């Protein structure tokens, strides 16, 4: 199974700041991309899908760069409640037929 | 109206025992998964079923046997439990393979 790599952090960021994470993937045939969020002792929850043209959901913006094989997540005006582990997820194989591969996550701590 | 549910939430047992974890989804999804998240928080896929058929079977000891009686259920039976089996086991489902997945709350297994 091909890898998905993320900086584990932790990223310590003051409340209200903007923070960005990158994630690289090794399988050039990957077709689907997501960011998940996991709170301590909870299940992963879908934050947003990542589309080729980039997409935005409120304070969150995701970008995909197929040429360099990385995806990014930008969080603006960060809130205390944004503290969590952010998982980069890539659909392996053509059309994601081999299922999803999860990165090990980036730990974000928003400080008051 | 929980989307993906798992039972039990906690499971404490001794080495050598056999135990089962149950998972049910009411989302009408075709694909279900079992993941293991170890103490280092790495989320690793174990099995995937699509329409009751096994489609992903990662390198998992054959003491682990998944069973899917219907599309909405995927159970995990573990024989001869070992200390290294202690982890959180997550069930997930998706509409199709490679699409965004929705996770159950997890089963925290402790083997003593």
PDB file of C-alpha atoms in Angstrom, chain A residues 30 40 74 86:
ATOM      1  CA  UNK A  30      -4.878   8.332  -6.588  1.00  0.00           C
ATOM      2  CA  UNK A  40      -8.900  12.690  21.435  1.00  0.00           C
ATOM      3  CA  UNK A  74      -5.760  26.031   5.464  1.00  0.00           C
ATOM      4  CA  UNK A  86      -6.076  16.288  11.170  1.00  0.00           C
TER       5      UNK A  86
END
